[in-house]
mmCIF file of C-alpha atoms in Angstrom:
data_model
loop_
_atom_site.group_PDB
_atom_site.id
_atom_site.type_symbol
_atom_site.label_atom_id
_atom_site.label_comp_id
_atom_site.label_asym_id
_atom_site.label_seq_id
_atom_site.Cartn_x
_atom_site.Cartn_y
_atom_site.Cartn_z
ATOM 1 C CA MET A 1125 32.449 -52.099 -13.765
ATOM 2 C CA PRO A 1126 29.520 -52.912 -16.011
ATOM 3 C CA TYR A 1127 26.973 -50.518 -16.995
ATOM 4 C CA ARG A 1128 24.106 -52.562 -15.161
ATOM 5 C CA THR A 1129 25.809 -53.189 -12.013
ATOM 6 C CA THR A 1130 26.389 -49.453 -11.328
ATOM 7 C CA SER A 1131 23.867 -47.747 -8.592
ATOM 8 C CA SER A 1132 21.781 -44.864 -10.378
ATOM 9 C CA ARG A 1133 21.790 -43.174 -6.747
ATOM 10 C CA PRO A 1134 24.507 -41.178 -5.943
ATOM 11 C CA PRO A 1135 26.961 -42.516 -3.025
ATOM 12 C CA CYS A 1136 26.312 -41.265 0.826
ATOM 13 C CA GLY A 1137 28.974 -38.147 1.218
ATOM 14 C CA LEU A 1138 29.706 -39.899 4.576
ATOM 15 C CA CYS A 1139 30.457 -43.144 3.650
ATOM 16 C CA GLU A 1140 30.197 -45.185 0.294
ATOM 17 C CA ARG A 1141 27.311 -46.992 0.315
ATOM 18 C CA PRO A 1142 24.273 -45.792 -2.061
ATOM 19 C CA ALA A 1143 22.198 -42.813 -0.752
ATOM 20 C CA ALA A 1144 18.483 -43.575 0.565
ATOM 21 C CA GLY A 1145 18.030 -39.731 0.061
ATOM 22 C CA TYR A 1146 19.113 -36.379 0.848
ATOM 23 C CA CYS A 1147 19.418 -34.499 4.237
ATOM 24 C CA GLY A 1148 16.841 -32.157 5.057
ATOM 25 C CA ALA A 1149 19.333 -29.151 5.999
ATOM 26 C CA CYS A 1150 22.095 -29.429 3.723
ATOM 27 C CA ARG A 1151 20.846 -31.094 0.865
ATOM 28 C CA ARG A 1152 23.470 -33.610 0.876
ATOM 29 C CA ALA A 1153 22.978 -37.380 -0.063
ATOM 30 C CA ARG A 1154 23.195 -39.478 2.804
ATOM 31 C CA CYS A 1155 22.280 -43.087 3.315
ATOM 32 C CA ALA A 1156 19.894 -44.290 5.858
ATOM 33 C CA GLY A 1157 22.406 -45.085 8.401
ATOM 34 C CA HIS A 1158 23.331 -41.469 8.153
ATOM 35 C CA VAL A 1159 19.969 -39.848 8.232
ATOM 36 C CA ASP A 1160 17.662 -39.578 11.650
ATOM 37 C CA HIS A 1161 13.799 -40.001 12.012
ATOM 38 C CA GLU A 1162 13.429 -36.131 10.825
ATOM 39 C CA GLY A 1163 15.386 -36.612 7.599
ATOM 40 C CA TRP A 1164 18.252 -34.479 8.487
ATOM 41 C CA CYS A 1165 22.085 -36.240 8.590
ATOM 42 C CA GLU A 1166 23.995 -36.242 11.910
ATOM 43 C CA ALA A 1167 26.021 -33.737 11.195
ATOM 44 C CA CYS A 1168 23.104 -31.248 10.586
ATOM 45 C CA ASP A 1169 21.315 -32.314 13.537
ATOM 46 C CA GLU A 1170 24.502 -31.793 15.778
ATOM 47 C CA ALA A 1171 25.245 -28.500 14.265
ATOM 48 C CA LEU A 1172 21.340 -26.953 14.775
ATOM 49 C CA TYR A 1173 22.032 -28.116 18.763
ATOM 50 C CA ARG A 1174 25.380 -26.209 18.846
ATOM 51 C CA PHE A 1175 23.823 -23.198 16.808
ATOM 52 C CA GLY A 1176 20.785 -23.196 18.836
ATOM 53 C CA ARG A 1177 22.755 -23.438 22.268
ATOM 54 C CA SER A 1178 25.448 -20.600 21.188
ATOM 55 C CA GLU A 1179 23.157 -17.348 21.827
ATOM 56 C CA MET A 1180 20.373 -19.412 23.413
ATOM 57 C CA GLY A 1181 19.837 -17.172 26.508
ATOM 58 C CA ARG A 1182 21.380 -13.721 25.073
ATOM 59 C CA GLY A 1183 19.334 -10.717 25.635
ATOM 60 C CA VAL A 1184 15.669 -12.782 26.158
ATOM 61 C CA MET A 1185 15.885 -13.262 30.068
ATOM 62 C CA GLU A 1186 17.049 -9.359 30.173
ATOM 63 C CA ARG A 1187 14.306 -7.979 28.078
ATOM 64 C CA TYR A 1188 11.743 -10.330 30.160
ATOM 65 C CA ALA A 1189 12.870 -9.338 33.467
ATOM 66 C CA ILE A 1190 12.409 -5.617 32.490
ATOM 67 C CA VAL A 1191 9.113 -6.135 31.431
ATOM 68 C CA LEU A 1192 8.014 -8.038 34.541
ATOM 69 C CA ALA A 1193 9.702 -5.518 36.724
ATOM 70 C CA LEU A 1194 7.719 -2.637 34.734
ATOM 71 C CA LEU A 1195 4.390 -4.518 35.233
ATOM 72 C CA GLY A 1196 5.218 -5.391 38.868
ATOM 73 C CA GLY A 1197 5.781 -1.290 39.361
ATOM 74 C CA ALA A 1198 2.523 -0.580 37.729
ATOM 75 C CA ALA A 1199 0.800 -3.327 39.697
ATOM 76 C CA ALA A 1200 2.098 -1.244 42.998
ATOM 77 C CA VAL A 1201 0.002 1.524 41.366
ATOM 78 C CA HIS A 1202 -2.702 0.035 40.001
ATOM 79 C CA GLU A 1203 -4.228 -3.550 40.935
ATOM 80 C CA GLY A 1204 -5.392 -4.421 37.477
ATOM 81 C CA PHE A 1205 -1.274 -4.504 36.169
ATOM 82 C CA GLY A 1206 -0.764 -7.179 38.894
ATOM 83 C CA VAL A 1207 -3.022 -9.585 36.798
ATOM 84 C CA LEU A 1208 -1.568 -8.716 33.905
ATOM 85 C CA ALA A 1209 2.113 -9.236 35.455
ATOM 86 C CA MET A 1210 0.792 -12.693 36.682
ATOM 87 C CA VAL A 1211 -0.489 -13.469 33.342
ATOM 88 C CA PHE A 1212 2.515 -12.450 31.649
ATOM 89 C CA SER A 1213 4.934 -14.636 33.955
ATOM 90 C CA ILE A 1214 3.022 -17.437 33.380
ATOM 91 C CA VAL A 1215 2.440 -17.401 29.796
ATOM 92 C CA GLY A 1216 5.036 -15.144 28.618
ATOM 93 C CA LEU A 1217 8.190 -17.234 29.500
ATOM 94 C CA PRO A 1218 7.460 -20.343 27.504
ATOM 95 C CA THR A 1219 6.205 -18.087 24.870
ATOM 96 C CA VAL A 1220 9.278 -16.286 24.672
ATOM 97 C CA PHE A 1221 11.578 -19.787 24.455
ATOM 98 C CA VAL A 1222 9.246 -21.268 22.175
ATOM 99 C CA TRP A 1223 9.604 -18.058 19.522
ATOM 100 C CA ARG A 1224 13.172 -18.153 20.171
ATOM 101 C CA ILE A 1225 13.809 -21.635 19.480
ATOM 102 C CA ARG A 1226 11.966 -21.960 16.316
ATOM 103 C CA GLY A 1227 13.558 -18.388 15.496
ATOM 104 C CA ARG A 1228 17.127 -19.816 15.624
ATOM 105 C CA ARG A 1229 15.935 -22.800 13.572
ATOM 106 C CA THR A 1230 14.622 -21.034 10.819
ATOM 107 C CA GLN A 1231 17.949 -18.644 10.652
ATOM 108 C CA PHE A 1232 19.868 -22.247 10.916
ATOM 109 C CA LEU A 1233 18.240 -23.339 7.887
ATOM 110 C CA ARG A 1234 18.640 -20.090 5.869
ATOM 111 C CA GLU A 1235 22.358 -20.269 6.393
ATOM 112 C CA MET A 1236 22.353 -23.628 5.446
ATOM 113 C CA GLY A 1237 20.491 -22.783 2.622
ATOM 114 C CA ARG A 1238 23.339 -20.565 1.487
ATOM 115 C CA ARG A 1239 26.076 -23.324 1.583
ATOM 116 C CA PRO A 1240 27.727 -24.272 -1.678
ATOM 117 C CA PRO A 1241 26.761 -27.729 -2.691
ATOM 118 C CA GLU A 1242 29.042 -30.880 -1.802
ATOM 119 C CA PRO A 1243 31.725 -31.164 -3.925
ATOM 120 C CA ARG A 1244 32.168 -34.162 -6.075
ATOM 121 C CA ARG A 1245 34.719 -37.054 -5.439
#
C-alpha cells in the first residue's frame, strides 16, 4: 500500500475501520460504531454493568437496617430520635445507594487503569 493512502489513525480493536478515538475506560482505539455517547466502548460499558451488579447490595442493606433499627429503638426512649430516624430513612437510603454506585464505578476505573495495553496485531 502506498504511503499516502495509509491512515495515520490506528485501527479499531474490534474491527478494521480507522479509530475515531480511544475508550475512556480501557484507553484502547475504537471506531465511532463501537463507542457510546459517554466515550466508552461497548465492552467496557457491559463490564461496568456486570461489575456493579456483582456485589451491589451486599452489606449495604444490612448496615442500613441495623442503623434504622437502632434509631427506632432510641425513638421509643426519646421522641427526638424519631425525627432523626424518619429523616435518615428518607434521605439516607438514596444517599447510600448513590455513594455505593459511584464507589463501584471508581473502583472499576481504577482496575481498568491497571490493565495492560492492547496487543498489536
